[in-house]
Tab-separated table of C-alpha atoms and ligand atoms in Angstrom:
chain	number	residue	atom	x	y	z
A	1	MET	CA	107.815	94.074	74.521
A	2	LYS	CA	111.247	92.461	75.243
A	3	ARG	CA	112.096	89.297	77.331
A	4	LEU	CA	115.039	90.155	79.683
A	5	THR	CA	117.214	87.531	81.383
A	6	LEU	CA	118.609	88.132	84.926
A	7	ASP	CA	121.562	89.587	83.113
A	8	GLY	CA	119.270	91.902	81.278
A	9	LEU	CA	117.873	93.039	84.676
A	10	GLU	CA	121.337	93.738	85.784
A	11	ALA	CA	122.029	95.697	82.524
A	12	LEU	CA	118.962	97.783	83.314
A	13	PHE	CA	120.191	98.617	86.644
A	14	ALA	CA	123.690	99.371	85.193
A	15	ALA	CA	122.123	101.628	82.255
A	16	LEU	CA	120.171	103.692	84.936
A	17	ARG	CA	123.130	104.123	87.096
A	18	GLY	CA	125.118	105.140	83.925
A	19	GLN	CA	122.361	107.797	83.308
A	20	GLY	CA	122.919	109.314	86.630
A	21	PHE	CA	120.089	107.944	88.431
A	22	GLU	CA	120.191	106.898	92.133
A	23	LEU	CA	118.403	103.404	92.270
A	24	ILE	CA	115.800	102.960	95.052
A	25	GLY	CA	114.094	99.647	95.466
A	26	PRO	CA	112.832	97.110	97.993
A	27	GLN	CA	115.361	95.329	100.374
A	28	LEU	CA	115.305	93.333	103.439
A	29	ARG	CA	116.022	95.207	106.568
A	30	ASP	CA	114.961	94.581	110.281
A	31	ALA	CA	112.655	91.635	109.225
A	32	ALA	CA	110.739	93.812	106.766
A	33	LEU	CA	110.947	94.759	103.033
A	34	VAL	CA	111.717	98.415	102.992
A	35	LEU	CA	112.874	100.780	100.435
A	36	GLY	CA	116.381	102.094	100.058
A	37	PRO	CA	119.287	102.893	97.723
A	38	LEU	CA	120.607	99.774	95.915
A	39	GLU	CA	123.024	99.209	92.874
A	40	HIS	CA	122.588	95.706	91.771
A	41	ALA	CA	119.616	93.239	91.295
A	42	ALA	CA	121.070	90.897	93.713
A	43	GLU	CA	120.472	93.383	96.427
A	44	LEU	CA	116.652	92.961	95.946
A	45	PRO	CA	114.901	90.577	98.431
A	46	VAL	CA	115.717	87.558	96.195
A	47	GLY	CA	113.810	84.335	97.333
A	48	TRP	CA	111.731	86.156	100.009
A	49	THR	CA	107.940	86.738	100.308
A	50	ASP	CA	105.562	88.791	102.448
A	51	THR	CA	102.225	87.763	101.070
A	52	ALA	CA	100.798	86.142	104.171
A	53	GLN	CA	99.796	89.549	105.475
A	54	ASP	CA	96.796	90.130	107.537
A	55	GLY	CA	95.299	92.657	109.996
A	56	GLY	CA	98.116	93.703	112.360
A	57	ARG	CA	100.283	90.778	111.094
A	58	TYR	CA	103.389	90.980	108.885
A	59	ARG	CA	105.979	88.192	108.434
A	60	LEU	CA	108.594	87.284	105.915
A	61	ALA	CA	109.044	83.824	104.608
A	62	ARG	CA	111.330	82.183	102.310
A	63	ARG	CA	110.169	81.254	98.798
A	64	PRO	CA	111.062	78.013	97.123
A	65	ASP	CA	112.535	79.941	94.079
A	66	ARG	CA	114.752	82.825	93.429
A	67	ALA	CA	112.174	85.284	92.461
A	68	HIS	CA	113.359	88.910	92.565
A	69	PHE	CA	110.033	90.389	92.937
A	70	GLY	CA	108.030	87.648	94.672
A	71	TYR	CA	106.477	89.839	97.317
A	72	VAL	CA	104.034	92.791	97.607
A	73	VAL	CA	104.211	95.886	99.387
A	74	GLY	CA	106.059	96.582	102.765
A	75	PRO	CA	105.304	99.429	105.245
A	76	GLN	CA	107.032	101.987	103.127
A	77	SER	CA	105.599	103.696	99.936
A	78	TRP	CA	107.258	105.912	97.278
A	79	LYS	CA	105.543	108.833	99.057
A	80	ARG	CA	108.538	109.157	101.345
A	81	TYR	CA	110.723	110.071	98.146
A	82	LEU	CA	108.149	112.363	96.459
A	83	PHE	CA	106.647	113.970	99.635
A	84	PRO	CA	109.341	113.281	102.330
A	85	PRO	CA	108.616	112.950	105.921
A	86	GLU	CA	110.457	116.104	106.638
A	87	GLU	CA	111.227	118.866	104.229
A	88	VAL	CA	112.706	122.374	104.280
A	89	LEU	CA	110.422	124.424	102.164
A	90	PHE	CA	112.872	127.359	102.222
A	91	ARG	CA	115.601	128.785	104.339
A	92	ALA	CA	116.243	132.436	104.726
A	93	ARG	CA	119.473	134.333	106.041
A	94	ARG	CA	119.967	137.741	107.217
A	95	SER	CA	121.281	139.835	104.440
A	96	GLY	CA	121.899	143.497	105.022
A	97	GLU	CA	118.743	145.053	106.322
A	98	GLY	CA	116.649	142.101	105.304
A	99	PHE	CA	116.706	138.362	104.453
A	100	ALA	CA	117.854	136.438	101.393
A	101	LEU	CA	116.356	133.067	100.440
A	102	ASP	CA	118.762	130.177	99.904
A	103	PRO	CA	118.413	129.073	96.181
A	104	ALA	CA	116.490	125.710	95.944
A	105	GLU	CA	118.644	122.736	95.201
A	106	PRO	CA	117.743	120.433	92.256
A	107	PRO	CA	116.342	117.197	93.443
A	108	PRO	CA	118.265	114.023	92.931
A	109	ARG	CA	117.349	112.016	89.939
A	110	ARG	CA	116.049	108.642	91.290
A	111	ALA	CA	114.918	105.464	89.595
A	112	PHE	CA	112.160	103.653	91.513
A	113	ILE	CA	112.616	100.045	91.086
A	114	GLY	CA	109.576	97.697	91.654
A	115	VAL	CA	106.679	100.189	91.777
A	116	ARG	CA	103.452	98.202	92.124
A	117	ALA	CA	100.230	99.089	90.391
A	118	CYS	CA	98.593	100.308	93.557
A	119	ASP	CA	101.509	102.570	94.237
A	120	LEU	CA	101.537	104.004	90.704
A	121	ALA	CA	97.897	104.858	91.370
A	122	ALA	CA	98.866	106.434	94.650
A	123	ILE	CA	101.528	108.569	92.880
A	124	GLN	CA	98.907	109.622	90.339
A	125	VAL	CA	96.609	110.579	93.340
A	126	GLN	CA	99.364	112.560	94.951
A	127	ASP	CA	100.148	114.359	91.495
A	128	ARG	CA	96.606	115.843	91.880
A	129	ILE	CA	97.292	116.891	95.599
A	130	PHE	CA	100.567	118.434	95.012
A	131	VAL	CA	99.836	119.951	91.534
A	132	HIS	CA	100.952	123.352	92.753
A	133	ASP	CA	103.776	122.085	95.040
A	134	PRO	CA	107.055	123.088	93.116
A	135	GLY	CA	109.243	120.738	95.249
A	136	TYR	CA	107.052	117.717	94.558
A	137	GLN	CA	106.726	118.521	90.950
A	138	ALA	CA	110.590	118.880	90.636
A	139	ARG	CA	111.171	115.404	92.445
A	140	ARG	CA	108.440	113.839	90.338
A	141	ALA	CA	109.989	115.031	86.967
A	142	ALA	CA	113.325	113.713	88.182
A	143	ALA	CA	112.084	110.255	88.864
A	144	PHE	CA	112.241	107.274	86.401
A	145	ILE	CA	109.730	104.640	87.272
A	146	VAL	CA	110.299	100.911	86.769
A	147	ALA	CA	106.845	99.161	87.623
A	148	VAL	CA	106.494	95.518	88.508
A	149	ASN	CA	103.238	93.799	87.749
A	150	CYS	CA	102.069	91.648	90.741
A	151	THR	CA	101.965	87.950	89.955
A	152	GLU	CA	100.847	87.101	93.640
A	153	ALA	CA	98.535	88.947	95.913
A	154	GLY	CA	98.958	89.690	99.475
A	155	GLY	CA	96.491	88.828	102.167
A	156	THR	CA	95.458	92.448	102.651
A	157	CYS	CA	95.549	93.494	98.993
A	158	PHE	CA	92.389	94.693	97.353
A	159	CYS	CA	93.634	96.684	94.169
A	160	VAL	CA	91.171	94.662	91.970
A	161	SER	CA	88.249	96.314	94.033
A	162	GLN	CA	89.798	99.807	93.593
A	163	ASP	CA	90.574	99.083	89.846
A	164	THR	CA	94.190	100.155	90.314
A	165	GLY	CA	96.037	96.804	89.803
A	166	PRO	CA	97.438	94.250	89.844
A	167	GLN	CA	98.749	95.240	86.319
A	168	ALA	CA	100.423	98.623	85.868
A	169	ARG	CA	98.416	100.253	83.172
A	170	GLY	CA	100.228	103.627	82.821
A	171	GLY	CA	102.331	106.190	84.551
A	172	PHE	CA	105.740	104.136	84.371
A	173	ASP	CA	108.683	104.340	82.216
A	174	LEU	CA	109.219	100.596	82.176
A	175	ALA	CA	107.048	97.710	83.440
A	176	LEU	CA	108.331	94.241	84.235
A	177	THR	CA	106.498	91.067	84.753
A	178	GLU	CA	108.551	88.286	86.380
A	179	LEU	CA	108.226	84.855	85.143
A	180	CYS	CA	109.878	82.530	87.546
A	181	THR	CA	109.229	78.822	87.026
A	182	ASP	CA	111.311	75.545	86.908
A	183	ALA	CA	111.409	76.188	83.064
A	184	ARG	CA	112.647	79.704	83.003
A	185	HIS	CA	113.430	82.820	84.928
A	186	ALA	CA	112.769	85.827	82.782
A	187	PHE	CA	111.196	89.428	82.832
A	188	VAL	CA	108.749	90.448	80.161
A	189	ALA	CA	109.556	94.283	79.745
A	190	GLU	CA	107.257	96.913	78.415
A	191	ALA	CA	108.032	100.527	77.793
A	192	GLY	CA	105.611	103.291	79.101
A	193	SER	CA	107.449	106.350	77.881
A	194	ALA	CA	109.831	107.542	75.299
A	195	ALA	CA	112.778	107.401	77.943
A	196	GLY	CA	111.580	103.849	78.861
A	197	ALA	CA	111.520	102.793	75.160
A	198	ALA	CA	115.077	104.156	74.481
A	199	LEU	CA	116.377	102.423	77.480
A	200	LEU	CA	114.651	99.038	76.657
A	201	ASP	CA	116.072	99.226	73.056
A	202	ALA	CA	119.472	99.297	74.399
A	203	LEU	CA	119.082	96.496	76.704
A	204	PRO	CA	120.340	93.005	75.798
A	205	GLY	CA	117.249	90.663	75.284
A	206	GLU	CA	115.002	89.278	72.650
A	207	ALA	CA	111.430	90.352	71.704
A	208	ALA	CA	108.856	88.680	73.870
A	209	ASP	CA	107.109	85.822	72.115
A	210	ALA	CA	103.494	84.768	72.300
A	211	ALA	CA	104.293	82.196	75.006
A	212	ASP	CA	106.078	84.942	77.075
A	213	LEU	CA	103.137	87.277	76.747
A	214	ALA	CA	100.590	84.438	77.648
A	215	ALA	CA	102.526	83.470	80.657
A	216	ALA	CA	102.806	87.037	81.876
A	217	ARG	CA	98.962	87.503	81.383
A	218	ASP	CA	98.275	84.292	83.200
A	219	ALA	CA	100.616	85.364	86.056
A	220	ILE	CA	98.861	88.680	86.618
A	221	ALA	CA	95.544	87.029	86.224
A	222	HIS	CA	96.469	84.692	89.033
A	223	ALA	CA	97.142	87.627	91.339
A	224	ALA	CA	93.917	89.286	90.406
A	225	ALA	CA	92.069	86.136	91.212
A	226	HIS	CA	93.754	85.820	94.698
A	227	MET	CA	93.058	89.229	96.349
A	228	GLY	CA	93.021	88.810	100.191
A	229	ARG	CA	90.443	91.502	100.674
A	230	ARG	CA	87.664	93.124	98.625
A	231	LEU	CA	85.816	96.531	98.954
A	232	ASP	CA	82.393	97.131	97.422
A	233	ASN	CA	82.629	100.716	96.263
A	234	ALA	CA	79.133	100.835	94.539
A	235	GLY	CA	77.187	103.505	96.471
A	236	LEU	CA	79.831	103.446	99.303
A	237	ALA	CA	80.410	107.283	99.366
A	238	GLU	CA	76.801	107.980	99.705
A	239	ALA	CA	76.249	105.296	102.312
A	240	LEU	CA	79.020	106.720	104.440
A	241	ARG	CA	77.737	110.156	104.231
A	242	ALA	CA	74.388	109.002	105.328
A	243	ARG	CA	75.945	107.420	108.448
A	244	LEU	CA	78.107	110.166	109.938
A	245	GLU	CA	76.222	109.528	113.362
A	246	HIS	CA	76.330	105.972	113.250
A	247	PRO	CA	77.180	104.023	116.533
A	248	HIS	CA	79.763	101.992	114.648
A	249	TRP	CA	82.286	104.850	114.635
A	250	GLN	CA	82.291	104.645	118.421
A	251	GLN	CA	82.796	100.878	118.319
A	252	VAL	CA	85.858	101.281	116.083
A	253	ALA	CA	87.211	103.969	118.361
A	254	GLU	CA	87.031	101.735	121.370
A	255	ARG	CA	89.797	99.616	119.542
A	256	CYS	CA	91.502	102.413	117.692
A	257	LEU	CA	94.815	103.662	119.422
A	258	SER	CA	94.805	106.932	117.357
A	259	CYS	CA	98.500	105.937	116.812
A	260	GLY	CA	98.372	107.208	113.240
A	261	ASN	CA	100.124	104.233	111.860
A	262	CYS	CA	97.493	103.866	109.103
A	263	THR	CA	98.253	107.343	107.856
A	264	MET	CA	101.924	106.941	107.868
A	265	VAL	CA	101.932	103.895	105.881
A	266	CYS	CA	99.288	105.033	103.496
A	267	PRO	CA	100.771	105.998	100.025
A	268	THR	CA	98.067	108.821	99.474
A	269	CYS	CA	97.629	110.406	102.862
A	270	PHE	CA	99.038	113.834	102.833
A	271	CYS	CA	98.368	115.518	106.120
A	272	ALA	CA	101.273	117.831	107.048
A	273	ASN	CA	102.320	120.359	109.598
A	274	VAL	CA	104.306	123.461	108.892
A	275	GLU	CA	106.805	124.892	111.377
A	276	ASP	CA	109.073	127.931	111.296
A	277	ARG	CA	112.470	127.468	113.042
A	278	ALA	CA	114.806	130.412	113.753
A	279	SER	CA	118.348	130.034	114.752
A	280	LEU	CA	119.214	131.221	118.272
A	281	ASP	CA	121.314	134.182	116.951
A	282	GLY	CA	118.520	135.285	114.768
A	283	ASP	CA	120.589	135.123	111.593
A	284	SER	CA	118.630	132.456	109.751
A	285	ALA	CA	115.335	130.778	109.645
A	286	GLU	CA	113.562	127.983	107.812
A	287	ARG	CA	110.140	126.703	107.162
A	288	VAL	CA	109.884	123.010	107.626
A	289	ARG	CA	107.002	120.669	106.595
A	290	SER	CA	106.556	117.302	108.139
A	291	TRP	CA	104.076	114.447	107.856
A	292	ASP	CA	101.247	114.869	110.398
A	293	SER	CA	98.142	112.652	110.826
A	294	CYS	CA	94.412	113.264	111.185
A	295	PHE	CA	94.600	110.988	114.090
A	296	ASN	CA	96.670	113.505	116.013
A	297	LEU	CA	94.385	115.561	118.257
A	298	GLU	CA	96.405	118.697	117.574
A	299	HIS	CA	95.863	118.270	113.728
A	300	SER	CA	92.399	119.547	114.168
A	301	TYR	CA	93.336	122.457	116.241
A	302	ILE	CA	91.795	125.866	115.086
A	303	VAL	CA	91.428	129.044	117.049
A	304	GLY	CA	89.599	128.050	120.262
A	305	GLY	CA	90.215	124.242	120.361
A	306	ASN	CA	90.186	120.981	118.515
A	307	VAL	CA	87.262	120.268	116.257
A	308	ARG	CA	87.804	116.535	116.243
A	309	SER	CA	88.391	115.816	119.973
A	310	SER	CA	87.256	112.084	120.093
A	311	GLY	CA	88.917	109.012	118.579
A	312	ALA	CA	85.584	108.264	116.805
A	313	ALA	CA	85.579	111.791	115.146
A	314	ARG	CA	89.185	111.132	113.978
A	315	TYR	CA	88.425	107.628	112.602
A	316	ARG	CA	85.305	108.890	110.897
A	317	GLN	CA	87.323	111.731	109.406
A	318	TRP	CA	89.922	109.376	108.035
A	319	LEU	CA	87.628	106.842	106.504
A	320	THR	CA	84.982	109.188	105.126
A	321	HIS	CA	87.825	111.348	103.592
A	322	LYS	CA	89.374	108.354	101.935
A	323	LEU	CA	86.245	106.752	100.619
A	324	ALA	CA	83.718	109.529	100.138
A	325	HIS	CA	84.996	113.222	100.332
A	326	TRP	CA	88.208	112.354	98.373
A	327	HIS	CA	85.938	111.884	95.335
A	328	ASP	CA	84.692	115.259	95.683
A	329	GLN	CA	88.121	116.892	96.250
A	330	PHE	CA	90.267	115.030	93.732
A	331	GLY	CA	87.927	113.084	91.511
A	332	VAL	CA	89.228	109.560	92.603
A	333	SER	CA	89.106	107.410	95.812
A	334	GLY	CA	91.815	108.178	98.360
A	335	CYS	CA	92.379	104.432	98.636
A	336	THR	CA	94.181	102.411	96.108
A	337	GLY	CA	93.763	99.048	97.713
A	338	CYS	CA	97.427	98.540	98.880
A	339	GLY	CA	96.312	97.124	102.155
A	340	ARG	CA	99.101	98.720	104.289
A	341	CYS	CA	96.770	100.409	106.787
A	342	ILE	CA	95.209	96.837	107.586
A	343	THR	CA	98.494	95.148	107.952
A	344	TRP	CA	100.299	97.934	110.003
A	345	CYS	CA	97.406	98.731	112.240
A	346	PRO	CA	98.633	97.417	115.625
A	347	VAL	CA	95.002	96.276	116.494
A	348	GLY	CA	94.122	94.930	113.085
A	349	ILE	CA	91.403	97.536	112.253
A	350	ASP	CA	90.516	96.869	108.503
A	351	ILE	CA	89.281	99.461	106.221
A	352	THR	CA	87.263	96.956	104.149
A	353	ALA	CA	85.562	95.447	107.126
A	354	GLU	CA	84.756	98.774	108.737
A	355	ALA	CA	83.312	100.159	105.301
A	356	ALA	CA	81.177	96.853	105.014
A	357	ALA	CA	80.016	97.198	108.727
A	358	LEU	CA	78.931	100.771	108.316
A	359	ARG	CA	77.211	100.109	104.901
A	360	ALA	CA	75.215	97.187	106.510
A	361	GLY	CA	74.309	99.109	109.561
B	401	LIG	S1	93.622	103.637	102.958
B	401	LIG	FE1	94.780	101.676	103.458
B	401	LIG	S2	94.514	100.229	101.719
B	401	LIG	FE2	93.871	102.412	101.043
B	401	LIG	S3	95.730	103.240	99.948
B	401	LIG	FE3	95.799	103.948	102.182
B	401	LIG	S4	96.979	102.377	103.232
B	401	LIG	FE4	96.322	101.453	101.236
B	402	LIG	S1	93.121	102.530	112.833
B	402	LIG	FE1	94.700	101.403	113.735
B	402	LIG	S2	96.639	102.295	112.755
B	402	LIG	FE2	94.978	103.693	112.442
B	402	LIG	S3	95.200	105.182	114.328
B	402	LIG	FE3	93.658	103.422	114.813
B	402	LIG	S4	94.940	101.957	115.949
B	402	LIG	FE4	96.456	103.293	114.730
């Protein structure tokens, strides 16, 4: 473990740029913290926080300090870089009597800066979903992950319930814990891969001492003790399977707009639509995959009609897939406790509250 100063953080950014990585990290845009390219540590949302999140509520506020990672998660997750909202799976052009496929482009090498533990878990979930997807696997192999341990929790966070956070426990190249007090501003850095260890060795900084490690531990424990939400997973999958005809699904549907926001912001949701597009002259065609949502009526269309024609059926599909059937399909929960679906639901429907209501009913 090493203690980095602010200069050390900037040196990390420079080293990653020097290795040819495009840096992607959180930044302030349109009154939200979103992900995008950045070059320097100062471009992070320094001195901002978003922790006062609630059902259908998201506001930024100024912090009293200059913390560089003093916020939780915004509307976007790393999904958009590993499983892009729209992707050309292949493109074919007329060639002689047939068609030739364009060669696949290598993906950009990207360094993800500030990946939280819940989102690391989500990446590991999507690794299972896309295990046979060559495009996803190539983007994943080209990614360098700089995780950040949460030292504060958001109002809709429940990673402790899902056993995914707030500390990053694997799946990263480097993990940082920011210590931002009157006495000091430093980052305790831990390597999680050979590439991360080599990079950390080359950065300026001193070995973290016992006081640094204790402060980092305390800060993460503070976040763990202040989760805004909790979800009782014990027996939940069985309880949901036993309540597929429960009247509560209809009560939720009376509020749910079927807008699909919850699925767009969710870092594990993977519904997609595939469309073939041909040029007007018939000389080329491409197959495009784009995000879809189980809340879209058309998504359940099979020959003869839509099998989930009501809002209640679509909400039931989403929630039972996340919290019950996902276990059968992928061996883990489909929910990492990031809280985005609660914050970004325009009517504040809360997965933790609905699961509890169904269990109690
Ligand atoms: S279901 Fe909601 S809380 Fe769970 S991972 Fe998806 S967006 Fe986050
Ligand atoms: S639960 Fe909320 S975010 Fe999800 S589809 Fe319904 S209204 Fe939209």
